[in-house]
Amino acid sequence: MGRGRQKAKATKQARDIKYYSPNTDYSALQRELKSSEGRAPSRFSSEPIEPDYSAYVDKYADDVEEDDDEVDSRRIG
């Protein structure tokens, strides 16, 4: 197949994909959304709880401020 025919075929396929719009089943979408409402809390209950680091904020707050100053003072280039 020549380059012209090959390009025309690729263009036709791209156009078909671009303008393809399948029929949307809104009732199925509504059922899916309604059924997932009840399951949402159980999904998050299986995730581990993040530890509370508030006790370390005061202890390491000074280190964080010093690191920020060092980053700003570096020369780039």
PDB file of C-alpha atoms in Angstrom:
ATOM      1  CA  MET A   1       0.000   0.000   0.000  1.00  0.00           C
ATOM      2  CA  GLY A   2       1.363   3.427  -0.913  1.00  0.00           C
ATOM      3  CA  ARG A   3       2.014   6.193   1.575  1.00  0.00           C
ATOM      4  CA  GLY A   4      -0.986   8.209   0.347  1.00  0.00           C
ATOM      5  CA  ARG A   5      -3.438   5.365   0.864  1.00  0.00           C
ATOM      6  CA  GLN A   6      -1.866   4.509   4.208  1.00  0.00           C
ATOM      7  CA  LYS A   7      -2.149   8.114   5.402  1.00  0.00           C
ATOM      8  CA  ALA A   8      -5.754   8.357   4.193  1.00  0.00           C
ATOM      9  CA  LYS A   9      -6.640   5.175   6.064  1.00  0.00           C
ATOM     10  CA  ALA A  10      -4.983   6.463   9.262  1.00  0.00           C
ATOM     11  CA  THR A  11      -6.806   9.780   8.919  1.00  0.00           C
ATOM     12  CA  LYS A  12     -10.124   7.991   8.454  1.00  0.00           C
ATOM     13  CA  GLN A  13      -9.513   5.832  11.515  1.00  0.00           C
ATOM     14  CA  ALA A  14      -8.532   8.856  13.613  1.00  0.00           C
ATOM     15  CA  ARG A  15     -11.662  10.715  12.511  1.00  0.00           C
ATOM     16  CA  ASP A  16     -13.831   7.700  13.345  1.00  0.00           C
ATOM     17  CA  ILE A  17     -12.315   7.508  16.844  1.00  0.00           C
ATOM     18  CA  LYS A  18     -12.583  11.269  17.410  1.00  0.00           C
ATOM     19  CA  TYR A  19     -16.256  11.517  16.548  1.00  0.00           C
ATOM     20  CA  TYR A  20     -17.335   8.149  17.994  1.00  0.00           C
ATOM     21  CA  SER A  21     -19.990   8.604  20.647  1.00  0.00           C
ATOM     22  CA  PRO A  22     -21.467   5.437  22.095  1.00  0.00           C
ATOM     23  CA  ASN A  23     -25.019   5.414  23.418  1.00  0.00           C
ATOM     24  CA  THR A  24     -25.012   6.298  27.108  1.00  0.00           C
ATOM     25  CA  ASP A  25     -27.205   4.225  29.378  1.00  0.00           C
ATOM     26  CA  TYR A  26     -28.143   6.797  32.011  1.00  0.00           C
ATOM     27  CA  SER A  27     -30.263   4.367  34.009  1.00  0.00           C
ATOM     28  CA  ALA A  28     -27.283   2.013  34.397  1.00  0.00           C
ATOM     29  CA  LEU A  29     -25.121   4.951  35.444  1.00  0.00           C
ATOM     30  CA  GLN A  30     -27.699   5.995  38.019  1.00  0.00           C
ATOM     31  CA  ARG A  31     -27.873   2.457  39.428  1.00  0.00           C
ATOM     32  CA  GLU A  32     -24.093   2.312  39.655  1.00  0.00           C
ATOM     33  CA  LEU A  33     -23.880   5.622  41.474  1.00  0.00           C
ATOM     34  CA  LYS A  34     -26.639   4.685  43.902  1.00  0.00           C
ATOM     35  CA  SER A  35     -25.051   1.344  44.726  1.00  0.00           C
ATOM     36  CA  SER A  36     -21.634   2.888  45.419  1.00  0.00           C
ATOM     37  CA  GLU A  37     -23.037   5.367  47.977  1.00  0.00           C
ATOM     38  CA  GLY A  38     -23.453   2.633  50.563  1.00  0.00           C
ATOM     39  CA  ARG A  39     -19.996   1.215  50.000  1.00  0.00           C
ATOM     40  CA  ALA A  40     -17.948   4.416  50.275  1.00  0.00           C
ATOM     41  CA  PRO A  41     -17.413   4.387  54.066  1.00  0.00           C
ATOM     42  CA  SER A  42     -16.291   0.752  54.072  1.00  0.00           C
ATOM     43  CA  ARG A  43     -13.639   1.527  51.472  1.00  0.00           C
ATOM     44  CA  PHE A  44     -11.994   4.063  53.768  1.00  0.00           C
ATOM     45  CA  SER A  45     -12.258   1.942  56.889  1.00  0.00           C
ATOM     46  CA  SER A  46      -9.723  -0.547  55.519  1.00  0.00           C
ATOM     47  CA  GLU A  47      -7.037   2.138  55.109  1.00  0.00           C
ATOM     48  CA  PRO A  48      -4.539   2.542  57.949  1.00  0.00           C
ATOM     49  CA  ILE A  49      -4.982   5.515  60.263  1.00  0.00           C
ATOM     50  CA  GLU A  50      -2.220   8.105  59.957  1.00  0.00           C
ATOM     51  CA  PRO A  51      -0.281   8.564  63.208  1.00  0.00           C
ATOM     52  CA  ASP A  52      -0.571  11.858  65.099  1.00  0.00           C
ATOM     53  CA  TYR A  53       2.671  13.806  64.659  1.00  0.00           C
ATOM     54  CA  SER A  54       1.506  16.936  66.484  1.00  0.00           C
ATOM     55  CA  ALA A  55       3.791  16.136  69.436  1.00  0.00           C
ATOM     56  CA  TYR A  56       6.841  16.531  67.166  1.00  0.00           C
ATOM     57  CA  VAL A  57       5.847  19.861  65.611  1.00  0.00           C
ATOM     58  CA  ASP A  58       7.446  22.045  68.280  1.00  0.00           C
ATOM     59  CA  LYS A  59      10.512  19.835  68.597  1.00  0.00           C
ATOM     60  CA  TYR A  60      11.429  19.976  64.905  1.00  0.00           C
ATOM     61  CA  ALA A  61       9.877  23.307  63.857  1.00  0.00           C
ATOM     62  CA  ASP A  62      13.218  25.150  64.090  1.00  0.00           C
ATOM     63  CA  ASP A  63      14.943  22.656  61.791  1.00  0.00           C
ATOM     64  CA  VAL A  64      12.358  23.175  59.077  1.00  0.00           C
ATOM     65  CA  GLU A  65      12.697  26.971  59.191  1.00  0.00           C
ATOM     66  CA  GLU A  66      16.507  26.757  58.903  1.00  0.00           C
ATOM     67  CA  ASP A  67      16.290  24.401  55.921  1.00  0.00           C
ATOM     68  CA  ASP A  68      14.011  26.840  54.080  1.00  0.00           C
ATOM     69  CA  ASP A  69      16.566  29.659  54.499  1.00  0.00           C
ATOM     70  CA  GLU A  70      19.358  27.494  53.106  1.00  0.00           C
ATOM     71  CA  VAL A  71      17.369  26.625  49.992  1.00  0.00           C
ATOM     72  CA  ASP A  72      16.646  30.305  49.270  1.00  0.00           C
ATOM     73  CA  SER A  73      20.302  31.351  49.672  1.00  0.00           C
ATOM     74  CA  ARG A  74      21.681  28.890  47.089  1.00  0.00           C
ATOM     75  CA  ARG A  75      22.768  30.264  43.773  1.00  0.00           C
ATOM     76  CA  ILE A  76      21.488  28.649  40.631  1.00  0.00           C
ATOM     77  CA  GLY A  77      23.432  28.795  37.415  1.00  0.00           C
TER      78      GLY A  77
END
